[in-house]
mmCIF file of C-alpha atoms in Angstrom:
data_model
loop_
_atom_site.group_PDB
_atom_site.id
_atom_site.type_symbol
_atom_site.label_atom_id
_atom_site.label_comp_id
_atom_site.label_asym_id
_atom_site.label_seq_id
_atom_site.Cartn_x
_atom_site.Cartn_y
_atom_site.Cartn_z
ATOM 1 C CA ARG A 1031 0.000 0.000 0.000
ATOM 2 C CA PRO A 1032 1.282 3.510 -0.782
ATOM 3 C CA ASP A 1033 2.391 5.631 2.180
ATOM 4 C CA PHE A 1034 -0.464 8.143 2.166
ATOM 5 C CA ASP A 1035 1.155 10.573 4.600
ATOM 6 C CA ARG A 1036 4.242 10.914 2.376
ATOM 7 C CA VAL A 1037 2.039 11.792 -0.617
ATOM 8 C CA VAL A 1038 -0.531 14.089 0.983
ATOM 9 C CA PRO A 1039 0.180 17.017 3.347
ATOM 10 C CA ALA A 1040 -1.397 16.758 6.781
ATOM 11 C CA VAL A 1041 -1.835 20.475 7.457
ATOM 12 C CA ALA A 1042 -5.132 21.767 6.082
ATOM 13 C CA ASP A 1043 -4.941 24.832 3.853
ATOM 14 C CA GLU A 1044 -8.361 24.909 2.249
ATOM 15 C CA LYS A 1045 -7.744 28.344 0.675
ATOM 16 C CA SER A 1046 -4.682 27.223 -1.235
ATOM 17 C CA GLY A 1047 -5.075 26.719 -4.956
ATOM 18 C CA ASN A 1048 -1.872 24.698 -5.212
ATOM 19 C CA ASP A 1049 -2.650 20.992 -5.643
ATOM 20 C CA ASP A 1050 0.655 20.104 -3.993
ATOM 21 C CA ILE A 1051 -0.227 22.117 -0.861
ATOM 22 C CA CYS A 1052 -4.009 21.803 -0.414
ATOM 23 C CA PRO A 1053 -4.651 18.500 1.429
ATOM 24 C CA ILE A 1054 -8.210 18.241 0.129
ATOM 25 C CA GLN A 1055 -7.187 18.376 -3.526
ATOM 26 C CA ALA A 1056 -4.089 16.267 -2.928
ATOM 27 C CA SER A 1057 -6.192 13.616 -1.157
ATOM 28 C CA GLU A 1058 -8.651 13.508 -4.056
ATOM 29 C CA ASN A 1059 -5.752 13.264 -6.522
ATOM 30 C CA PHE A 1060 -4.370 10.281 -4.624
ATOM 31 C CA PHE A 1061 -7.447 8.251 -5.621
ATOM 32 C CA VAL A 1062 -8.353 9.955 -8.911
ATOM 33 C CA GLU A 1063 -4.963 9.353 -10.491
ATOM 34 C CA SER A 1064 -4.947 5.740 -9.289
ATOM 35 C CA LEU A 1065 -8.312 5.166 -10.988
ATOM 36 C CA GLU A 1066 -7.085 6.905 -14.130
ATOM 37 C CA ALA A 1067 -3.995 4.668 -14.221
ATOM 38 C CA TRP A 1068 -6.276 1.609 -13.929
ATOM 39 C CA ARG A 1069 -8.483 2.911 -16.782
ATOM 40 C CA LYS A 1070 -5.474 3.368 -19.043
ATOM 41 C CA ALA A 1071 -4.053 -0.046 -18.162
ATOM 42 C CA ASN A 1072 -7.365 -1.654 -19.147
ATOM 43 C CA SER A 1073 -7.817 0.437 -22.320
ATOM 44 C CA ILE A 1074 -11.275 1.688 -21.277
ATOM 45 C CA GLU A 1075 -12.174 4.779 -23.292
ATOM 46 C CA ARG A 1076 -15.533 5.551 -21.605
ATOM 47 C CA MET A 1077 -17.254 3.930 -18.665
ATOM 48 C CA ASN A 1078 -20.250 4.013 -16.400
ATOM 49 C CA LEU A 1079 -18.592 4.923 -13.119
ATOM 50 C CA CYS A 1080 -20.282 3.694 -9.931
ATOM 51 C CA GLY A 1081 -19.069 4.460 -6.416
ATOM 52 C CA HIS A 1082 -20.406 3.727 -2.927
ATOM 53 C CA SER A 1083 -20.061 6.044 0.098
ATOM 54 C CA MET A 1084 -16.589 7.639 -0.132
ATOM 55 C CA GLY A 1085 -16.328 6.034 -3.560
ATOM 56 C CA GLY A 1086 -19.265 8.183 -4.649
ATOM 57 C CA TYR A 1087 -17.497 11.342 -3.510
ATOM 58 C CA LEU A 1088 -14.333 10.297 -5.310
ATOM 59 C CA GLY A 1089 -16.343 9.407 -8.422
ATOM 60 C CA VAL A 1090 -17.419 13.053 -8.574
ATOM 61 C CA ALA A 1091 -13.783 14.148 -8.211
ATOM 62 C CA TYR A 1092 -12.774 11.800 -11.048
ATOM 63 C CA ALA A 1093 -15.576 13.066 -13.305
ATOM 64 C CA GLU A 1094 -14.449 16.647 -12.664
ATOM 65 C CA ARG A 1095 -10.947 15.895 -13.913
ATOM 66 C CA TYR A 1096 -11.659 13.301 -16.592
ATOM 67 C CA PRO A 1097 -15.224 13.877 -17.840
ATOM 68 C CA GLN A 1098 -14.308 12.606 -21.302
ATOM 69 C CA HIS A 1099 -13.988 9.100 -19.856
ATOM 70 C CA VAL A 1100 -17.290 9.055 -17.912
ATOM 71 C CA ASP A 1101 -20.511 8.143 -19.701
ATOM 72 C CA ARG A 1102 -22.778 7.956 -16.643
ATOM 73 C CA LEU A 1103 -22.006 8.591 -12.985
ATOM 74 C CA ILE A 1104 -23.819 6.417 -10.422
ATOM 75 C CA LEU A 1105 -23.560 7.396 -6.746
ATOM 76 C CA LEU A 1106 -24.613 4.778 -4.181
ATOM 77 C CA SER A 1107 -25.298 6.411 -0.805
ATOM 78 C CA PRO A 1108 -22.524 8.941 -1.453
ATOM 79 C CA VAL A 1109 -20.811 10.795 1.354
ATOM 80 C CA GLY A 1110 -20.144 14.520 1.242
ATOM 81 C CA VAL A 1111 -23.066 15.812 -0.825
ATOM 82 C CA PRO A 1112 -24.954 18.352 1.369
ATOM 83 C CA GLU A 1113 -23.502 21.442 2.971
ATOM 84 C CA GLN A 1114 -23.307 21.407 6.758
ATOM 85 C CA ASP A 1115 -25.827 23.474 8.670
ATOM 86 C CA PRO A 1116 -23.888 25.179 11.514
ATOM 87 C CA GLU A 1117 -27.049 25.166 13.646
ATOM 88 C CA ASN A 1118 -26.935 21.353 13.738
ATOM 89 C CA ASP A 1119 -23.484 21.212 15.316
ATOM 90 C CA PRO A 1120 -24.000 18.936 18.371
ATOM 91 C CA LEU A 1121 -21.566 21.009 20.443
ATOM 92 C CA SER A 1122 -23.598 24.203 20.005
ATOM 93 C CA ARG A 1123 -27.123 22.810 20.339
ATOM 94 C CA PRO A 1124 -28.669 23.349 23.800
ATOM 95 C CA ASP A 1125 -30.959 20.307 23.473
ATOM 96 C CA ILE A 1126 -28.082 17.815 23.263
ATOM 97 C CA PRO A 1127 -27.270 16.150 26.648
ATOM 98 C CA LEU A 1128 -23.852 16.957 28.093
ATOM 99 C CA ARG A 1129 -22.671 13.340 27.948
ATOM 100 C CA PHE A 1130 -23.297 13.219 24.196
ATOM 101 C CA LYS A 1131 -21.504 16.532 23.738
ATOM 102 C CA ALA A 1132 -18.530 15.095 25.629
ATOM 103 C CA LEU A 1133 -18.602 11.959 23.472
ATOM 104 C CA PHE A 1134 -18.793 13.968 20.246
ATOM 105 C CA GLY A 1135 -16.049 16.303 21.466
ATOM 106 C CA THR A 1136 -13.784 13.284 22.039
ATOM 107 C CA PHE A 1137 -14.676 11.926 18.611
ATOM 108 C CA ARG A 1138 -13.893 15.302 17.016
ATOM 109 C CA TYR A 1139 -10.526 15.399 18.790
ATOM 110 C CA LEU A 1140 -9.607 11.887 17.573
ATOM 111 C CA TRP A 1141 -10.829 12.742 14.061
ATOM 112 C CA ALA A 1142 -8.594 15.823 13.963
ATOM 113 C CA ARG A 1143 -5.636 13.639 14.991
ATOM 114 C CA GLY A 1144 -6.303 11.291 12.075
ATOM 115 C CA THR A 1145 -7.564 8.349 14.121
ATOM 116 C CA THR A 1146 -9.479 5.911 11.896
ATOM 117 C CA PRO A 1147 -11.421 2.697 12.608
ATOM 118 C CA GLY A 1148 -8.501 0.804 11.065
ATOM 119 C CA SER A 1149 -5.844 2.516 13.155
ATOM 120 C CA PHE A 1150 -7.888 1.846 16.301
ATOM 121 C CA ALA A 1151 -8.250 -1.835 15.376
ATOM 122 C CA ARG A 1152 -4.483 -2.078 14.839
ATOM 123 C CA SER A 1153 -3.835 -0.513 18.248
ATOM 124 C CA ILE A 1154 -5.553 -3.304 20.213
ATOM 125 C CA PRO A 1155 -4.805 -7.047 20.403
ATOM 126 C CA GLN A 1156 -5.806 -8.834 17.187
ATOM 127 C CA SER A 1157 -8.189 -11.133 19.051
ATOM 128 C CA GLN A 1158 -10.100 -8.124 20.366
ATOM 129 C CA ALA A 1159 -10.070 -6.493 16.933
ATOM 130 C CA ARG A 1160 -11.463 -9.643 15.331
ATOM 131 C CA ASN A 1161 -14.173 -9.930 17.983
ATOM 132 C CA MET A 1162 -15.114 -6.260 17.483
ATOM 133 C CA ILE A 1163 -15.399 -6.740 13.709
ATOM 134 C CA ASP A 1164 -17.464 -9.929 14.042
ATOM 135 C CA LYS A 1165 -19.884 -8.117 16.371
ATOM 136 C CA TYR A 1166 -20.101 -5.264 13.875
ATOM 137 C CA VAL A 1167 -21.030 -7.645 11.040
ATOM 138 C CA GLU A 1168 -23.604 -9.410 13.224
ATOM 139 C CA GLY A 1169 -25.194 -6.228 14.570
ATOM 140 C CA ARG A 1170 -24.900 -3.957 11.532
ATOM 141 C CA LEU A 1171 -25.742 -6.467 8.798
ATOM 142 C CA PRO A 1172 -28.381 -8.878 10.102
ATOM 143 C CA GLN A 1173 -29.429 -9.496 6.484
ATOM 144 C CA VAL A 1174 -26.293 -11.624 6.080
ATOM 145 C CA THR A 1175 -27.752 -14.791 7.564
ATOM 146 C CA CYS A 1176 -25.416 -17.349 5.959
ATOM 147 C CA SER A 1177 -22.677 -18.204 8.481
ATOM 148 C CA ASN A 1178 -20.130 -18.767 5.707
ATOM 149 C CA GLU A 1179 -20.861 -15.351 4.177
ATOM 150 C CA ARG A 1180 -20.516 -13.724 7.604
ATOM 151 C CA GLN A 1181 -17.175 -15.463 8.074
ATOM 152 C CA VAL A 1182 -15.886 -14.342 4.668
ATOM 153 C CA LEU A 1183 -17.067 -10.754 5.223
ATOM 154 C CA GLY A 1184 -15.486 -10.705 8.681
ATOM 155 C CA ASP A 1185 -12.228 -12.078 7.241
ATOM 156 C CA TYR A 1186 -12.190 -9.371 4.576
ATOM 157 C CA LEU A 1187 -12.830 -6.517 7.022
ATOM 158 C CA PHE A 1188 -10.339 -7.870 9.564
ATOM 159 C CA HIS A 1189 -7.459 -8.368 7.151
ATOM 160 C CA SER A 1190 -8.140 -5.004 5.475
ATOM 161 C CA ALA A 1191 -7.960 -3.314 8.877
ATOM 162 C CA MET A 1192 -4.748 -5.123 9.865
ATOM 163 C CA LEU A 1193 -2.821 -4.032 6.759
ATOM 164 C CA PRO A 1194 -0.749 -0.847 7.103
ATOM 165 C CA GLY A 1195 -2.997 2.174 6.747
ATOM 166 C CA SER A 1196 -3.057 4.092 3.477
ATOM 167 C CA GLY A 1197 -6.113 5.688 1.855
ATOM 168 C CA GLU A 1198 -8.018 5.596 5.158
ATOM 169 C CA PHE A 1199 -5.920 8.569 6.289
ATOM 170 C CA SER A 1200 -7.702 10.699 3.689
ATOM 171 C CA LEU A 1201 -10.842 10.752 5.837
ATOM 172 C CA ASN A 1202 -10.060 13.774 7.980
ATOM 173 C CA ARG A 1203 -8.510 15.604 5.028
ATOM 174 C CA ILE A 1204 -11.669 15.274 2.923
ATOM 175 C CA LEU A 1205 -14.400 15.089 5.564
ATOM 176 C CA LYS A 1206 -15.301 17.009 8.680
ATOM 177 C CA PRO A 1207 -16.534 15.145 11.786
ATOM 178 C CA GLY A 1208 -20.038 13.933 11.032
ATOM 179 C CA ALA A 1209 -19.135 12.987 7.432
ATOM 180 C CA TYR A 1210 -19.711 16.446 5.948
ATOM 181 C CA ALA A 1211 -17.300 17.201 3.109
ATOM 182 C CA ARG A 1212 -14.900 20.109 3.258
ATOM 183 C CA LYS A 1213 -15.761 20.616 -0.441
ATOM 184 C CA PRO A 1214 -19.414 19.467 -0.677
ATOM 185 C CA THR A 1215 -20.390 17.944 -3.999
ATOM 186 C CA VAL A 1216 -23.853 19.582 -4.009
ATOM 187 C CA SER A 1217 -22.249 22.594 -5.699
ATOM 188 C CA ARG A 1218 -19.785 20.575 -7.806
ATOM 189 C CA ILE A 1219 -22.048 18.067 -9.531
ATOM 190 C CA PRO A 1220 -24.110 20.663 -11.469
ATOM 191 C CA ASN A 1221 -20.852 21.813 -13.101
ATOM 192 C CA LEU A 1222 -19.822 18.348 -14.286
ATOM 193 C CA ASP A 1223 -19.446 17.804 -18.011
ATOM 194 C CA VAL A 1224 -21.288 14.484 -17.691
ATOM 195 C CA ASP A 1225 -24.694 13.834 -19.232
ATOM 196 C CA HIS A 1226 -26.277 11.691 -16.540
ATOM 197 C CA VAL A 1227 -25.847 11.432 -12.754
ATOM 198 C CA SER A 1228 -27.877 9.073 -10.558
ATOM 199 C CA PHE A 1229 -28.153 8.914 -6.770
ATOM 200 C CA VAL A 1230 -29.219 5.680 -5.065
ATOM 201 C CA TYR A 1231 -30.123 5.795 -1.357
ATOM 202 C CA GLY A 1232 -31.399 3.208 1.078
ATOM 203 C CA GLN A 1233 -34.761 3.779 2.733
ATOM 204 C CA TYR A 1234 -33.037 3.943 6.162
ATOM 205 C CA ASP A 1235 -29.826 5.528 4.903
ATOM 206 C CA TRP A 1236 -27.799 7.713 7.248
ATOM 207 C CA MET A 1237 -26.538 9.552 4.168
ATOM 208 C CA ASP A 1238 -29.175 12.263 3.789
ATOM 209 C CA CYS A 1239 -31.157 11.874 0.561
ATOM 210 C CA SER A 1240 -31.830 15.625 0.639
ATOM 211 C CA GLY A 1241 -28.338 16.095 -0.776
ATOM 212 C CA GLY A 1242 -29.174 14.210 -3.965
ATOM 213 C CA LEU A 1243 -32.576 15.875 -4.214
ATOM 214 C CA GLU A 1244 -30.962 19.300 -3.846
ATOM 215 C CA VAL A 1245 -28.529 18.519 -6.670
ATOM 216 C CA GLN A 1246 -31.490 17.439 -8.802
ATOM 217 C CA ARG A 1247 -33.353 20.671 -7.990
ATOM 218 C CA ARG A 1248 -30.352 22.876 -8.765
ATOM 219 C CA CYS A 1249 -29.724 21.139 -12.087
ATOM 220 C CA GLN A 1250 -33.382 21.481 -13.101
ATOM 221 C CA GLU A 1251 -33.331 25.208 -12.270
ATOM 222 C CA MET A 1252 -30.082 25.745 -14.160
ATOM 223 C CA HIS A 1253 -31.433 23.811 -17.145
ATOM 224 C CA LYS A 1254 -34.386 26.218 -17.343
ATOM 225 C CA THR A 1255 -31.945 29.096 -17.798
ATOM 226 C CA GLY A 1256 -30.232 27.335 -20.680
ATOM 227 C CA SER A 1257 -27.240 25.967 -18.770
ATOM 228 C CA GLN A 1258 -25.723 22.654 -19.824
ATOM 229 C CA VAL A 1259 -26.101 20.458 -16.731
ATOM 230 C CA PRO A 1260 -26.316 16.726 -15.979
ATOM 231 C CA GLN A 1261 -29.671 14.980 -15.965
ATOM 232 C CA VAL A 1262 -30.129 13.866 -12.362
ATOM 233 C CA GLU A 1263 -32.207 10.961 -11.037
ATOM 234 C CA VAL A 1264 -32.736 9.908 -7.421
ATOM 235 C CA PHE A 1265 -33.599 6.281 -6.617
ATOM 236 C CA GLY A 1266 -34.673 4.775 -3.300
ATOM 237 C CA VAL A 1267 -34.032 1.166 -2.276
ATOM 238 C CA SER A 1268 -36.561 -0.206 0.211
ATOM 239 C CA LYS A 1269 -35.675 -2.020 3.442
ATOM 240 C CA ALA A 1270 -32.031 -0.949 3.220
ATOM 241 C CA GLY A 1271 -29.649 1.479 4.847
ATOM 242 C CA HIS A 1272 -26.161 2.671 3.908
ATOM 243 C CA MET A 1273 -25.014 -0.848 2.972
ATOM 244 C CA LEU A 1274 -27.855 -1.130 0.456
ATOM 245 C CA GLN A 1275 -25.971 -3.462 -1.902
ATOM 246 C CA ILE A 1276 -25.926 -6.061 0.888
ATOM 247 C CA GLU A 1277 -29.192 -5.238 2.643
ATOM 248 C CA ASN A 1278 -31.324 -5.323 -0.532
ATOM 249 C CA TRP A 1279 -29.143 -6.424 -3.412
ATOM 250 C CA GLU A 1280 -32.051 -7.071 -5.810
ATOM 251 C CA GLU A 1281 -33.393 -3.513 -5.812
ATOM 252 C CA THR A 1282 -29.864 -2.092 -5.724
ATOM 253 C CA ASN A 1283 -28.911 -4.106 -8.807
ATOM 254 C CA ALA A 1284 -32.066 -2.915 -10.571
ATOM 255 C CA ALA A 1285 -31.288 0.701 -9.628
ATOM 256 C CA ILE A 1286 -27.767 0.406 -11.054
ATOM 257 C CA ILE A 1287 -29.100 -1.115 -14.272
ATOM 258 C CA LEU A 1288 -31.645 1.717 -14.637
ATOM 259 C CA ALA A 1289 -29.029 4.350 -13.809
ATOM 260 C CA ALA A 1290 -26.731 2.882 -16.446
ATOM 261 C CA GLY A 1291 -29.465 3.208 -19.059
ATOM 262 C CA GLY A 1292 -30.423 -0.467 -19.075
ATOM 263 C CA LYS A 1293 -33.629 -2.377 -18.454
ATOM 264 C CA PRO A 1294 -33.929 -4.791 -15.513
ATOM 265 C CA GLU A 1295 -35.258 -8.266 -16.156
ATOM 266 C CA GLU A 1296 -39.014 -8.647 -16.120
ATOM 267 C CA GLY A 1297 -40.270 -9.351 -12.616
ATOM 268 C CA SER A 1298 -37.304 -7.662 -10.919
ATOM 269 C CA HIS A 1299 -37.838 -5.752 -7.690
ATOM 270 C CA LEU A 1300 -37.595 -2.125 -8.781
ATOM 271 C CA PRO A 1301 -36.426 0.874 -6.720
ATOM 272 C CA GLY A 1302 -38.505 4.013 -6.300
ATOM 273 C CA ARG A 1303 -37.815 7.180 -8.311
ATOM 274 C CA PHE A 1304 -38.046 10.450 -6.443
ATOM 275 C CA ALA A 1305 -38.026 14.218 -6.858
ATOM 276 C CA GLU A 1306 -37.876 16.871 -4.129
ATOM 277 C CA GLY A 1307 -41.258 17.291 -2.476
ATOM 278 C CA VAL A 1308 -42.812 14.360 -4.347
ATOM 279 C CA ASP A 1309 -43.355 11.356 -2.077
ATOM 280 C CA GLU A 1310 -39.773 11.171 -0.793
ATOM 281 C CA GLY A 1311 -40.864 12.147 2.725
ATOM 282 C CA MET A 1312 -43.158 9.121 2.882
ATOM 283 C CA PHE A 1313 -40.399 6.759 1.724
ATOM 284 C CA PHE A 1314 -37.077 7.839 3.204
ATOM 285 C CA LYS A 1315 -37.035 7.315 6.968
ATOM 286 C CA GLY A 1316 -33.459 8.238 7.804
ATOM 287 C CA SER A 1317 -31.084 6.033 9.774
ATOM 288 C CA ARG A 1318 -32.622 3.241 11.840
ATOM 289 C CA PHE A 1319 -30.509 4.551 14.728
ATOM 290 C CA ARG A 1320 -32.188 7.971 14.496
ATOM 291 C CA SER A 1321 -35.649 6.625 13.811
ATOM 292 C CA SER A 1322 -35.700 4.175 16.682
ATOM 293 C CA LYS A 1323 -36.503 6.788 19.322
#
């Protein structure tokens, strides 16, 4: 694995326009240029680019730099779309209990220091790390009922975490605590030179679907003024959260096929299609953790 800290500066300078100095741009370049090298090595002239979570954010960054190689951009529960509302900062809200403020303050401190789930797992005995990961798979992904699949997934997550850290150290360069991007894509996607962008969210996603709906609204408004903007669709996958491709793979597959311009097989479970203010409030419930009050 490449030594991320030797490639990307650790000191944030968000106002700098120099790619070699600005850690946000340098972090994006770390992944974008790797993907571009892979594209060249495989002689792919144009592609439908699909990314999940951070991969969705980085897909936008790739499409900004290399739009000529992107036919359609498909964002599965992407991180970093909406802008952060300062009024929702847990440390400044009077209705948040003190113990939660203390917990979030500790999390923010560790985030600023570059602590990641992987680095924490590597700092404890491997037996404890493996037990922690197995409990995560069992509690977070109850849809994985096959014991062999759980074992394989646990093996993958464990061994990935135990390898020397690399791209994981981009997290606090690109994202603020709470998974808000330092350069939100809500204002970047409308400027992409890509014809079609699709968002796919889970019904109980902790990535806020309002980000994708806001991009759709902005693009529609800009299109009315004659601007060349992407066509934006927003899909919703039922009975799924952030890990929608595991929690409801059938609807997720159908959503990807539709987003890529294809037609799912007859009888397939289809995702919902949504626009701002049209039925999305009845469908999207937000994270199960938030909605379980």
